[in-house]
Amino acid sequence: MLKTITSLILCFTTTVFVAQNQDISDQELKQFADAFQQVRMLNQSSQQKMIKAVQDEDLTVERFNLINQAEQNPNKKVEATDDELKKYKLAMQSVEAIQTEVQKQLETKIQDAGLTLERFQKISALLQNNKELQQRLTSLMQG
């Protein structure tokens, strides 16, 4: 239901660069954990703002997503009235404005935790395939 909006949000936090296998200190992993928690909370609140922006234009999230998928993929057809398309465009403008603001806030929160955006992304990439690093992160976040 919220697939497209969630995808829009996730693109900010999961866009990663190819990471080399680098040692990550406990301190740096703790900084990442702190930043990750802040990013997660920001994503949750921004998702709610985007849902509200869509609903404020009298569209359901499902309808917005269908129209958005058709806009993104010329092979996908969806019948939409002119009024729906107008509402979609207004909602999309609001969603894009929210995304721009969220991106700035994400970068600030990551930097406030003591990491650069690039380093945060590299650690994210390493975490995807490194079980030991995942376990270290889980331990830090629990304790």
mmCIF file of N, CA and C in Angstrom:
data_model
loop_
_atom_site.group_PDB
_atom_site.id
_atom_site.type_symbol
_atom_site.label_atom_id
_atom_site.label_comp_id
_atom_site.label_asym_id
_atom_site.label_seq_id
_atom_site.Cartn_x
_atom_site.Cartn_y
_atom_site.Cartn_z
ATOM 1 N N MET A 1 0.816 -1.187 0.000
ATOM 2 C CA MET A 1 0.000 0.000 0.000
ATOM 3 C C MET A 1 0.865 1.257 0.000
ATOM 4 N N LEU A 2 1.852 1.292 0.820
ATOM 5 C CA LEU A 2 2.705 2.462 0.917
ATOM 6 C C LEU A 2 4.007 2.256 0.157
ATOM 7 N N LYS A 3 3.991 1.285 -0.746
ATOM 8 C CA LYS A 3 5.215 0.852 -1.417
ATOM 9 C C LYS A 3 5.956 2.003 -2.086
ATOM 10 N N THR A 4 5.254 2.815 -2.872
ATOM 11 C CA THR A 4 5.930 3.882 -3.595
ATOM 12 C C THR A 4 6.460 4.938 -2.651
ATOM 13 N N ILE A 5 5.637 5.354 -1.696
ATOM 14 C CA ILE A 5 6.092 6.370 -0.755
ATOM 15 C C ILE A 5 7.258 5.839 0.060
ATOM 16 N N THR A 6 7.165 4.601 0.497
ATOM 17 C CA THR A 6 8.261 4.005 1.240
ATOM 18 C C THR A 6 9.506 3.930 0.364
ATOM 19 N N SER A 7 9.334 3.582 -0.903
ATOM 20 C CA SER A 7 10.470 3.524 -1.819
ATOM 21 C C SER A 7 11.120 4.886 -1.969
ATOM 22 N N LEU A 8 10.300 5.925 -2.035
ATOM 23 C CA LEU A 8 10.844 7.273 -2.156
ATOM 24 C C LEU A 8 11.688 7.625 -0.941
ATOM 25 N N ILE A 9 11.219 7.234 0.222
ATOM 26 C CA ILE A 9 11.961 7.506 1.446
ATOM 27 C C ILE A 9 13.234 6.678 1.491
ATOM 28 N N LEU A 10 13.106 5.413 1.207
ATOM 29 C CA LEU A 10 14.249 4.515 1.314
ATOM 30 C C LEU A 10 15.368 4.863 0.353
ATOM 31 N N CYS A 11 15.031 5.496 -0.751
ATOM 32 C CA CYS A 11 16.090 5.840 -1.699
ATOM 33 C C CYS A 11 17.104 6.776 -1.059
ATOM 34 N N PHE A 12 16.680 7.554 -0.040
ATOM 35 C CA PHE A 12 17.605 8.449 0.629
ATOM 36 C C PHE A 12 18.560 7.707 1.539
ATOM 37 N N THR A 13 18.072 6.645 2.145
ATOM 38 C CA THR A 13 18.903 5.982 3.142
ATOM 39 C C THR A 13 19.576 4.726 2.635
ATOM 40 N N THR A 14 19.156 4.208 1.499
ATOM 41 C CA THR A 14 19.766 2.972 1.032
ATOM 42 C C THR A 14 20.593 3.153 -0.228
ATOM 43 N N THR A 15 20.688 4.373 -0.716
ATOM 44 C CA THR A 15 21.577 4.608 -1.831
ATOM 45 C C THR A 15 22.992 4.498 -1.287
ATOM 46 N N VAL A 16 23.712 3.507 -1.761
ATOM 47 C CA VAL A 16 25.036 3.280 -1.201
ATOM 48 C C VAL A 16 26.071 3.214 -2.310
ATOM 49 N N PHE A 17 27.265 3.555 -1.952
ATOM 50 C CA PHE A 17 28.383 3.434 -2.868
ATOM 51 C C PHE A 17 29.031 2.073 -2.641
ATOM 52 N N VAL A 18 29.764 1.597 -3.604
ATOM 53 C CA VAL A 18 30.467 0.333 -3.430
ATOM 54 C C VAL A 18 31.502 0.534 -2.329
ATOM 55 N N ALA A 19 31.390 -0.280 -1.330
ATOM 56 C CA ALA A 19 32.259 -0.107 -0.170
ATOM 57 C C ALA A 19 33.381 -1.124 -0.185
ATOM 58 N N GLN A 20 34.537 -0.654 0.186
ATOM 59 C CA GLN A 20 35.656 -1.561 0.342
ATOM 60 C C GLN A 20 35.593 -2.121 1.759
ATOM 61 N N ASN A 21 36.153 -3.285 1.924
ATOM 62 C CA ASN A 21 36.136 -3.893 3.249
ATOM 63 C C ASN A 21 37.109 -3.133 4.142
ATOM 64 N N GLN A 22 36.557 -2.326 5.025
ATOM 65 C CA GLN A 22 37.369 -1.495 5.902
ATOM 66 C C GLN A 22 37.045 -1.842 7.343
ATOM 67 N N ASP A 23 38.032 -1.653 8.199
ATOM 68 C CA ASP A 23 37.788 -1.857 9.624
ATOM 69 C C ASP A 23 36.925 -0.722 10.134
ATOM 70 N N ILE A 24 35.982 -1.083 10.972
ATOM 71 C CA ILE A 24 35.101 -0.094 11.572
ATOM 72 C C ILE A 24 35.249 -0.235 13.077
ATOM 73 N N SER A 25 35.686 0.833 13.711
ATOM 74 C CA SER A 25 35.876 0.799 15.163
ATOM 75 C C SER A 25 34.523 0.749 15.864
ATOM 76 N N ASP A 26 34.559 0.340 17.133
ATOM 77 C CA ASP A 26 33.323 0.336 17.917
ATOM 78 C C ASP A 26 32.748 1.746 18.019
ATOM 79 N N GLN A 27 33.638 2.728 18.150
ATOM 80 C CA GLN A 27 33.171 4.113 18.245
ATOM 81 C C GLN A 27 32.447 4.527 16.956
ATOM 82 N N GLU A 28 33.036 4.189 15.824
ATOM 83 C CA GLU A 28 32.411 4.548 14.553
ATOM 84 C C GLU A 28 31.094 3.790 14.357
ATOM 85 N N LEU A 29 31.064 2.545 14.774
ATOM 86 C CA LEU A 29 29.833 1.763 14.667
ATOM 87 C C LEU A 29 28.759 2.334 15.596
ATOM 88 N N LYS A 30 29.180 2.819 16.760
ATOM 89 C CA LYS A 30 28.241 3.473 17.680
ATOM 90 C C LYS A 30 27.699 4.757 17.046
ATOM 91 N N GLN A 31 28.567 5.510 16.387
ATOM 92 C CA GLN A 31 28.119 6.721 15.687
ATOM 93 C C GLN A 31 27.104 6.349 14.605
ATOM 94 N N PHE A 32 27.394 5.265 13.901
ATOM 95 C CA PHE A 32 26.468 4.804 12.871
ATOM 96 C C PHE A 32 25.133 4.420 13.499
ATOM 97 N N ALA A 33 25.182 3.688 14.613
ATOM 98 C CA ALA A 33 23.953 3.262 15.288
ATOM 99 C C ALA A 33 23.125 4.473 15.711
ATOM 100 N N ASP A 34 23.795 5.485 16.259
ATOM 101 C CA ASP A 34 23.087 6.704 16.659
ATOM 102 C C ASP A 34 22.453 7.383 15.447
ATOM 103 N N ALA A 35 23.227 7.502 14.378
ATOM 104 C CA ALA A 35 22.713 8.135 13.158
ATOM 105 C C ALA A 35 21.566 7.317 12.575
ATOM 106 N N PHE A 36 21.725 6.001 12.583
ATOM 107 C CA PHE A 36 20.698 5.119 12.030
ATOM 108 C C PHE A 36 19.376 5.295 12.767
ATOM 109 N N GLN A 37 19.444 5.370 14.096
ATOM 110 C CA GLN A 37 18.220 5.560 14.891
ATOM 111 C C GLN A 37 17.555 6.891 14.528
ATOM 112 N N GLN A 38 18.354 7.936 14.394
ATOM 113 C CA GLN A 38 17.818 9.251 14.029
ATOM 114 C C GLN A 38 17.209 9.227 12.627
ATOM 115 N N VAL A 39 17.891 8.575 11.711
ATOM 116 C CA VAL A 39 17.397 8.471 10.332
ATOM 117 C C VAL A 39 16.089 7.689 10.300
ATOM 118 N N ARG A 40 16.022 6.620 11.067
ATOM 119 C CA ARG A 40 14.808 5.809 11.094
ATOM 120 C C ARG A 40 13.615 6.614 11.621
ATOM 121 N N MET A 41 13.835 7.368 12.693
ATOM 122 C CA MET A 41 12.751 8.194 13.239
ATOM 123 C C MET A 41 12.329 9.273 12.241
ATOM 124 N N LEU A 42 13.305 9.870 11.574
ATOM 125 C CA LEU A 42 12.995 10.891 10.576
ATOM 126 C C LEU A 42 12.218 10.284 9.410
ATOM 127 N N ASN A 43 12.610 9.098 8.991
ATOM 128 C CA ASN A 43 11.895 8.425 7.900
ATOM 129 C C ASN A 43 10.448 8.141 8.271
ATOM 130 N N GLN A 44 10.232 7.714 9.503
ATOM 131 C CA GLN A 44 8.865 7.428 9.942
ATOM 132 C C GLN A 44 8.011 8.689 9.928
ATOM 133 N N SER A 45 8.544 9.776 10.444
ATOM 134 C CA SER A 45 7.754 11.012 10.474
ATOM 135 C C SER A 45 7.562 11.581 9.075
ATOM 136 N N SER A 46 8.574 11.479 8.229
ATOM 137 C CA SER A 46 8.430 12.012 6.870
ATOM 138 C C SER A 46 7.457 11.170 6.050
ATOM 139 N N GLN A 47 7.411 9.877 6.314
ATOM 140 C CA GLN A 47 6.445 9.027 5.620
ATOM 141 C C GLN A 47 5.030 9.483 5.957
ATOM 142 N N GLN A 48 4.797 9.789 7.220
ATOM 143 C CA GLN A 48 3.474 10.270 7.620
ATOM 144 C C GLN A 48 3.147 11.603 6.946
ATOM 145 N N LYS A 49 4.147 12.480 6.839
ATOM 146 C CA LYS A 49 3.929 13.769 6.165
ATOM 147 C C LYS A 49 3.583 13.566 4.692
ATOM 148 N N MET A 50 4.265 12.623 4.048
ATOM 149 C CA MET A 50 3.987 12.369 2.631
ATOM 150 C C MET A 50 2.605 11.764 2.443
ATOM 151 N N ILE A 51 2.220 10.879 3.327
ATOM 152 C CA ILE A 51 0.870 10.299 3.255
ATOM 153 C C ILE A 51 -0.167 11.403 3.410
ATOM 154 N N LYS A 52 0.063 12.291 4.366
ATOM 155 C CA LYS A 52 -0.867 13.396 4.589
ATOM 156 C C LYS A 52 -0.925 14.303 3.363
ATOM 157 N N ALA A 53 0.220 14.570 2.741
ATOM 158 C CA ALA A 53 0.251 15.417 1.545
ATOM 159 C C ALA A 53 -0.598 14.812 0.429
ATOM 160 N N VAL A 54 -0.529 13.508 0.273
ATOM 161 C CA VAL A 54 -1.332 12.815 -0.741
ATOM 162 C C VAL A 54 -2.808 12.897 -0.371
ATOM 163 N N GLN A 55 -3.109 12.598 0.869
ATOM 164 C CA GLN A 55 -4.506 12.614 1.308
ATOM 165 C C GLN A 55 -5.094 14.023 1.299
ATOM 166 N N ASP A 56 -4.274 15.030 1.531
ATOM 167 C CA ASP A 56 -4.747 16.417 1.483
ATOM 168 C C ASP A 56 -5.216 16.817 0.088
ATOM 169 N N GLU A 57 -4.767 16.092 -0.914
ATOM 170 C CA GLU A 57 -5.203 16.350 -2.296
ATOM 171 C C GLU A 57 -6.369 15.441 -2.683
ATOM 172 N N ASP A 58 -6.990 14.831 -1.699
ATOM 173 C CA ASP A 58 -8.144 13.942 -1.913
ATOM 174 C C ASP A 58 -7.813 12.738 -2.790
ATOM 175 N N LEU A 59 -6.625 12.209 -2.590
ATOM 176 C CA LEU A 59 -6.224 10.959 -3.233
ATOM 177 C C LEU A 59 -5.911 9.950 -2.139
ATOM 178 N N THR A 60 -6.200 8.695 -2.415
ATOM 179 C CA THR A 60 -5.739 7.656 -1.502
ATOM 180 C C THR A 60 -4.285 7.354 -1.846
ATOM 181 N N VAL A 61 -3.585 6.792 -0.899
ATOM 182 C CA VAL A 61 -2.201 6.411 -1.152
ATOM 183 C C VAL A 61 -2.151 5.384 -2.280
ATOM 184 N N GLU A 62 -3.111 4.456 -2.280
ATOM 185 C CA GLU A 62 -3.143 3.426 -3.328
ATOM 186 C C GLU A 62 -3.307 4.061 -4.709
ATOM 187 N N ARG A 63 -4.212 5.019 -4.811
ATOM 188 C CA ARG A 63 -4.461 5.659 -6.110
ATOM 189 C C ARG A 63 -3.241 6.471 -6.542
ATOM 190 N N PHE A 64 -2.658 7.184 -5.603
ATOM 191 C CA PHE A 64 -1.444 7.947 -5.884
ATOM 192 C C PHE A 64 -0.356 7.018 -6.415
ATOM 193 N N ASN A 65 -0.187 5.874 -5.748
ATOM 194 C CA ASN A 65 0.839 4.918 -6.165
ATOM 195 C C ASN A 65 0.572 4.372 -7.563
ATOM 196 N N LEU A 66 -0.687 4.065 -7.870
ATOM 197 C CA LEU A 66 -1.029 3.568 -9.212
ATOM 198 C C LEU A 66 -0.698 4.600 -10.284
ATOM 199 N N ILE A 67 -1.097 5.834 -10.044
ATOM 200 C CA ILE A 67 -0.812 6.898 -11.017
ATOM 201 C C ILE A 67 0.691 7.107 -11.126
ATOM 202 N N ASN A 68 1.387 7.074 -9.994
ATOM 203 C CA ASN A 68 2.833 7.264 -10.005
ATOM 204 C C ASN A 68 3.537 6.159 -10.790
ATOM 205 N N GLN A 69 3.099 4.927 -10.604
ATOM 206 C CA GLN A 69 3.697 3.814 -11.349
ATOM 207 C C GLN A 69 3.484 3.993 -12.847
ATOM 208 N N ALA A 70 2.308 4.452 -13.231
ATOM 209 C CA ALA A 70 2.030 4.682 -14.650
ATOM 210 C C ALA A 70 2.872 5.837 -15.186
ATOM 211 N N GLU A 71 3.099 6.846 -14.364
ATOM 212 C CA GLU A 71 3.939 7.977 -14.775
ATOM 213 C C GLU A 71 5.390 7.530 -14.971
ATOM 214 N N GLN A 72 5.843 6.612 -14.135
ATOM 215 C CA GLN A 72 7.227 6.148 -14.182
ATOM 216 C C GLN A 72 7.477 5.105 -15.266
ATOM 217 N N ASN A 73 6.440 4.363 -15.623
ATOM 218 C CA ASN A 73 6.586 3.265 -16.570
ATOM 219 C C ASN A 73 5.581 3.432 -17.703
ATOM 220 N N PRO A 74 6.056 3.825 -18.883
ATOM 221 C CA PRO A 74 5.132 4.054 -20.000
ATOM 222 C C PRO A 74 4.384 2.791 -20.437
ATOM 223 N N ASN A 75 4.879 1.620 -20.070
ATOM 224 C CA ASN A 75 4.194 0.376 -20.419
ATOM 225 C C ASN A 75 3.034 0.070 -19.478
ATOM 226 N N LYS A 76 3.005 0.753 -18.352
ATOM 227 C CA LYS A 76 1.941 0.529 -17.371
ATOM 228 C C LYS A 76 0.865 1.589 -17.589
ATOM 229 N N LYS A 77 -0.329 1.131 -17.807
ATOM 230 C CA LYS A 77 -1.447 2.036 -18.076
ATOM 231 C C LYS A 77 -2.356 2.105 -16.861
ATOM 232 N N VAL A 78 -2.862 3.295 -16.614
ATOM 233 C CA VAL A 78 -3.869 3.484 -15.583
ATOM 234 C C VAL A 78 -4.810 4.577 -16.076
ATOM 235 N N GLU A 79 -6.082 4.317 -15.924
ATOM 236 C CA GLU A 79 -7.049 5.330 -16.311
ATOM 237 C C GLU A 79 -7.192 6.305 -15.160
ATOM 238 N N ALA A 80 -6.977 7.568 -15.465
ATOM 239 C CA ALA A 80 -7.106 8.608 -14.452
ATOM 240 C C ALA A 80 -7.795 9.807 -15.086
ATOM 241 N N THR A 81 -8.680 10.398 -14.334
ATOM 242 C CA THR A 81 -9.369 11.587 -14.829
ATOM 243 C C THR A 81 -8.407 12.770 -14.799
ATOM 244 N N ASP A 82 -8.764 13.817 -15.515
ATOM 245 C CA ASP A 82 -7.949 15.032 -15.486
ATOM 246 C C ASP A 82 -7.846 15.569 -14.062
ATOM 247 N N ASP A 83 -8.943 15.464 -13.320
ATOM 248 C CA ASP A 83 -8.953 15.931 -11.937
ATOM 249 C C ASP A 83 -7.979 15.116 -11.083
ATOM 250 N N GLU A 84 -7.971 13.797 -11.281
ATOM 251 C CA GLU A 84 -7.039 12.948 -10.533
ATOM 252 C C GLU A 84 -5.590 13.280 -10.885
ATOM 253 N N LEU A 85 -5.331 13.515 -12.163
ATOM 254 C CA LEU A 85 -3.966 13.849 -12.579
ATOM 255 C C LEU A 85 -3.521 15.177 -11.977
ATOM 256 N N LYS A 86 -4.440 16.121 -11.914
ATOM 257 C CA LYS A 86 -4.130 17.414 -11.298
ATOM 258 C C LYS A 86 -3.816 17.219 -9.814
ATOM 259 N N LYS A 87 -4.634 16.439 -9.131
ATOM 260 C CA LYS A 87 -4.409 16.161 -7.710
ATOM 261 C C LYS A 87 -3.086 15.424 -7.507
ATOM 262 N N TYR A 88 -2.808 14.477 -8.400
ATOM 263 C CA TYR A 88 -1.555 13.730 -8.324
ATOM 264 C C TYR A 88 -0.367 14.684 -8.437
ATOM 265 N N LYS A 89 -0.419 15.591 -9.415
ATOM 266 C CA LYS A 89 0.707 16.515 -9.621
ATOM 267 C C LYS A 89 0.900 17.428 -8.417
ATOM 268 N N LEU A 90 -0.189 17.903 -7.840
ATOM 269 C CA LEU A 90 -0.084 18.743 -6.642
ATOM 270 C C LEU A 90 0.487 17.947 -5.468
ATOM 271 N N ALA A 91 0.008 16.724 -5.313
ATOM 272 C CA ALA A 91 0.520 15.870 -4.237
ATOM 273 C C ALA A 91 2.000 15.570 -4.455
ATOM 274 N N MET A 92 2.385 15.298 -5.695
ATOM 275 C CA MET A 92 3.780 14.989 -6.001
ATOM 276 C C MET A 92 4.679 16.186 -5.705
ATOM 277 N N GLN A 93 4.201 17.392 -5.985
ATOM 278 C CA GLN A 93 4.991 18.585 -5.652
ATOM 279 C C GLN A 93 5.244 18.650 -4.148
ATOM 280 N N SER A 94 4.208 18.364 -3.376
ATOM 281 C CA SER A 94 4.360 18.366 -1.914
ATOM 282 C C SER A 94 5.311 17.266 -1.462
ATOM 283 N N VAL A 95 5.158 16.080 -2.033
ATOM 284 C CA VAL A 95 6.022 14.949 -1.681
ATOM 285 C C VAL A 95 7.478 15.277 -2.014
ATOM 286 N N GLU A 96 7.716 15.859 -3.173
ATOM 287 C CA GLU A 96 9.086 16.206 -3.560
ATOM 288 C C GLU A 96 9.679 17.265 -2.640
ATOM 289 N N ALA A 97 8.861 18.226 -2.217
ATOM 290 C CA ALA A 97 9.340 19.245 -1.276
ATOM 291 C C ALA A 97 9.703 18.600 0.061
ATOM 292 N N ILE A 98 8.883 17.670 0.498
ATOM 293 C CA ILE A 98 9.169 16.951 1.746
ATOM 294 C C ILE A 98 10.466 16.161 1.592
ATOM 295 N N GLN A 99 10.637 15.501 0.449
ATOM 296 C CA GLN A 99 11.852 14.711 0.211
ATOM 297 C C GLN A 99 13.099 15.584 0.253
ATOM 298 N N THR A 100 13.018 16.760 -0.344
ATOM 299 C CA THR A 100 14.162 17.668 -0.355
ATOM 300 C C THR A 100 14.533 18.064 1.069
ATOM 301 N N GLU A 101 13.539 18.406 1.858
ATOM 302 C CA GLU A 101 13.777 18.785 3.249
ATOM 303 C C GLU A 101 14.308 17.598 4.052
ATOM 304 N N VAL A 102 13.751 16.432 3.826
ATOM 305 C CA VAL A 102 14.190 15.230 4.539
ATOM 306 C C VAL A 102 15.649 14.925 4.215
ATOM 307 N N GLN A 103 16.030 15.065 2.959
ATOM 308 C CA GLN A 103 17.416 14.795 2.575
ATOM 309 C C GLN A 103 18.374 15.700 3.346
ATOM 310 N N LYS A 104 18.026 16.973 3.460
ATOM 311 C CA LYS A 104 18.870 17.902 4.223
ATOM 312 C C LYS A 104 18.940 17.479 5.686
ATOM 313 N N GLN A 105 17.798 17.121 6.244
ATOM 314 C CA GLN A 105 17.757 16.710 7.648
ATOM 315 C C GLN A 105 18.536 15.419 7.875
ATOM 316 N N LEU A 106 18.437 14.487 6.927
ATOM 317 C CA LEU A 106 19.189 13.229 7.044
ATOM 318 C C LEU A 106 20.683 13.502 7.103
ATOM 319 N N GLU A 107 21.144 14.340 6.196
ATOM 320 C CA GLU A 107 22.567 14.657 6.158
ATOM 321 C C GLU A 107 23.007 15.321 7.459
ATOM 322 N N THR A 108 22.181 16.222 7.972
ATOM 323 C CA THR A 108 22.503 16.898 9.230
ATOM 324 C C THR A 108 22.564 15.907 10.384
ATOM 325 N N LYS A 109 21.592 15.019 10.466
ATOM 326 C CA LYS A 109 21.556 14.040 11.562
ATOM 327 C C LYS A 109 22.761 13.101 11.500
ATOM 328 N N ILE A 110 23.136 12.702 10.296
ATOM 329 C CA ILE A 110 24.303 11.831 10.131
ATOM 330 C C ILE A 110 25.568 12.570 10.556
ATOM 331 N N GLN A 111 25.698 13.819 10.128
ATOM 332 C CA GLN A 111 26.871 14.612 10.504
ATOM 333 C C GLN A 111 26.890 14.898 12.002
ATOM 334 N N ASP A 112 25.720 15.152 12.584
ATOM 335 C CA ASP A 112 25.644 15.390 14.030
ATOM 336 C C ASP A 112 26.090 14.163 14.825
ATOM 337 N N ALA A 113 25.925 12.994 14.246
ATOM 338 C CA ALA A 113 26.367 11.754 14.904
ATOM 339 C C ALA A 113 27.869 11.540 14.742
ATOM 340 N N GLY A 114 28.514 12.377 13.926
ATOM 341 C CA GLY A 114 29.962 12.297 13.779
ATOM 342 C C GLY A 114 30.444 11.589 12.528
ATOM 343 N N LEU A 115 29.548 11.356 11.578
ATOM 344 C CA LEU A 115 29.922 10.672 10.337
ATOM 345 C C LEU A 115 29.667 11.576 9.137
ATOM 346 N N THR A 116 30.392 11.316 8.068
ATOM 347 C CA THR A 116 30.051 11.958 6.803
ATOM 348 C C THR A 116 28.971 11.115 6.138
ATOM 349 N N LEU A 117 28.251 11.706 5.219
ATOM 350 C CA LEU A 117 27.224 10.965 4.496
ATOM 351 C C LEU A 117 27.854 9.793 3.748
ATOM 352 N N GLU A 118 29.010 10.029 3.140
ATOM 353 C CA GLU A 118 29.680 8.964 2.390
ATOM 354 C C GLU A 118 30.057 7.796 3.311
ATOM 355 N N ARG A 119 30.571 8.106 4.497
ATOM 356 C CA ARG A 119 30.967 7.039 5.424
ATOM 357 C C ARG A 119 29.741 6.271 5.917
ATOM 358 N N PHE A 120 28.654 6.985 6.200
ATOM 359 C CA PHE A 120 27.406 6.340 6.606
ATOM 360 C C PHE A 120 26.957 5.359 5.528
ATOM 361 N N GLN A 121 27.025 5.784 4.280
ATOM 362 C CA GLN A 121 26.613 4.930 3.167
ATOM 363 C C GLN A 121 27.544 3.736 3.009
ATOM 364 N N LYS A 122 28.830 3.940 3.218
ATOM 365 C CA LYS A 122 29.779 2.824 3.115
ATOM 366 C C LYS A 122 29.527 1.787 4.208
ATOM 367 N N ILE A 123 29.279 2.263 5.416
ATOM 368 C CA ILE A 123 28.985 1.329 6.506
ATOM 369 C C ILE A 123 27.684 0.589 6.215
ATOM 370 N N SER A 124 26.692 1.299 5.680
ATOM 371 C CA SER A 124 25.424 0.654 5.291
ATOM 372 C C SER A 124 25.677 -0.468 4.297
ATOM 373 N N ALA A 125 26.530 -0.201 3.324
ATOM 374 C CA ALA A 125 26.834 -1.205 2.307
ATOM 375 C C ALA A 125 27.544 -2.406 2.923
ATOM 376 N N LEU A 126 28.488 -2.151 3.803
ATOM 377 C CA LEU A 126 29.202 -3.247 4.459
ATOM 378 C C LEU A 126 28.259 -4.093 5.306
ATOM 379 N N LEU A 127 27.319 -3.449 5.965
ATOM 380 C CA LEU A 127 26.382 -4.167 6.828
ATOM 381 C C LEU A 127 25.501 -5.141 6.063
ATOM 382 N N GLN A 128 25.241 -4.865 4.812
ATOM 383 C CA GLN A 128 24.333 -5.710 4.046
ATOM 384 C C GLN A 128 24.851 -7.130 3.878
ATOM 385 N N ASN A 129 26.158 -7.306 3.838
ATOM 386 C CA ASN A 129 26.708 -8.638 3.579
ATOM 387 C C ASN A 129 27.673 -9.135 4.647
ATOM 388 N N ASN A 130 27.834 -8.397 5.714
ATOM 389 C CA ASN A 130 28.818 -8.754 6.720
ATOM 390 C C ASN A 130 28.107 -9.120 8.025
ATOM 391 N N LYS A 131 27.952 -10.414 8.258
ATOM 392 C CA LYS A 131 27.212 -10.906 9.431
ATOM 393 C C LYS A 131 27.874 -10.475 10.744
ATOM 394 N N GLU A 132 29.193 -10.518 10.781
ATOM 395 C CA GLU A 132 29.902 -10.120 12.001
ATOM 396 C C GLU A 132 29.610 -8.655 12.331
ATOM 397 N N LEU A 133 29.653 -7.816 11.328
ATOM 398 C CA LEU A 133 29.374 -6.394 11.528
ATOM 399 C C LEU A 133 27.919 -6.185 11.952
ATOM 400 N N GLN A 134 27.020 -6.958 11.378
ATOM 401 C CA GLN A 134 25.607 -6.879 11.766
ATOM 402 C C GLN A 134 25.438 -7.232 13.242
ATOM 403 N N GLN A 135 26.150 -8.272 13.679
ATOM 404 C CA GLN A 135 26.063 -8.692 15.083
ATOM 405 C C GLN A 135 26.634 -7.626 16.011
ATOM 406 N N ARG A 136 27.744 -7.024 15.611
ATOM 407 C CA ARG A 136 28.328 -5.946 16.421
ATOM 408 C C ARG A 136 27.354 -4.778 16.539
ATOM 409 N N LEU A 137 26.723 -4.432 15.437
ATOM 410 C CA LEU A 137 25.763 -3.326 15.445
ATOM 411 C C LEU A 137 24.576 -3.653 16.344
ATOM 412 N N THR A 138 24.061 -4.863 16.212
ATOM 413 C CA THR A 138 22.927 -5.282 17.043
ATOM 414 C C THR A 138 23.293 -5.204 18.521
ATOM 415 N N SER A 139 24.479 -5.673 18.866
ATOM 416 C CA SER A 139 24.930 -5.615 20.263
ATOM 417 C C SER A 139 25.021 -4.176 20.758
ATOM 418 N N LEU A 140 25.575 -3.308 19.936
ATOM 419 C CA LEU A 140 25.691 -1.901 20.327
ATOM 420 C C LEU A 140 24.322 -1.247 20.505
ATOM 421 N N MET A 141 23.386 -1.593 19.641
ATOM 422 C CA MET A 141 22.066 -0.977 19.695
ATOM 423 C C MET A 141 21.255 -1.500 20.878
ATOM 424 N N GLN A 142 21.540 -2.723 21.311
ATOM 425 C CA GLN A 142 20.805 -3.298 22.439
ATOM 426 C C GLN A 142 21.411 -2.893 23.775
ATOM 427 N N GLY A 143 22.677 -2.609 23.771
ATOM 428 C CA GLY A 143 23.332 -2.308 25.034
ATOM 429 C C GLY A 143 23.853 -0.964 25.030
#
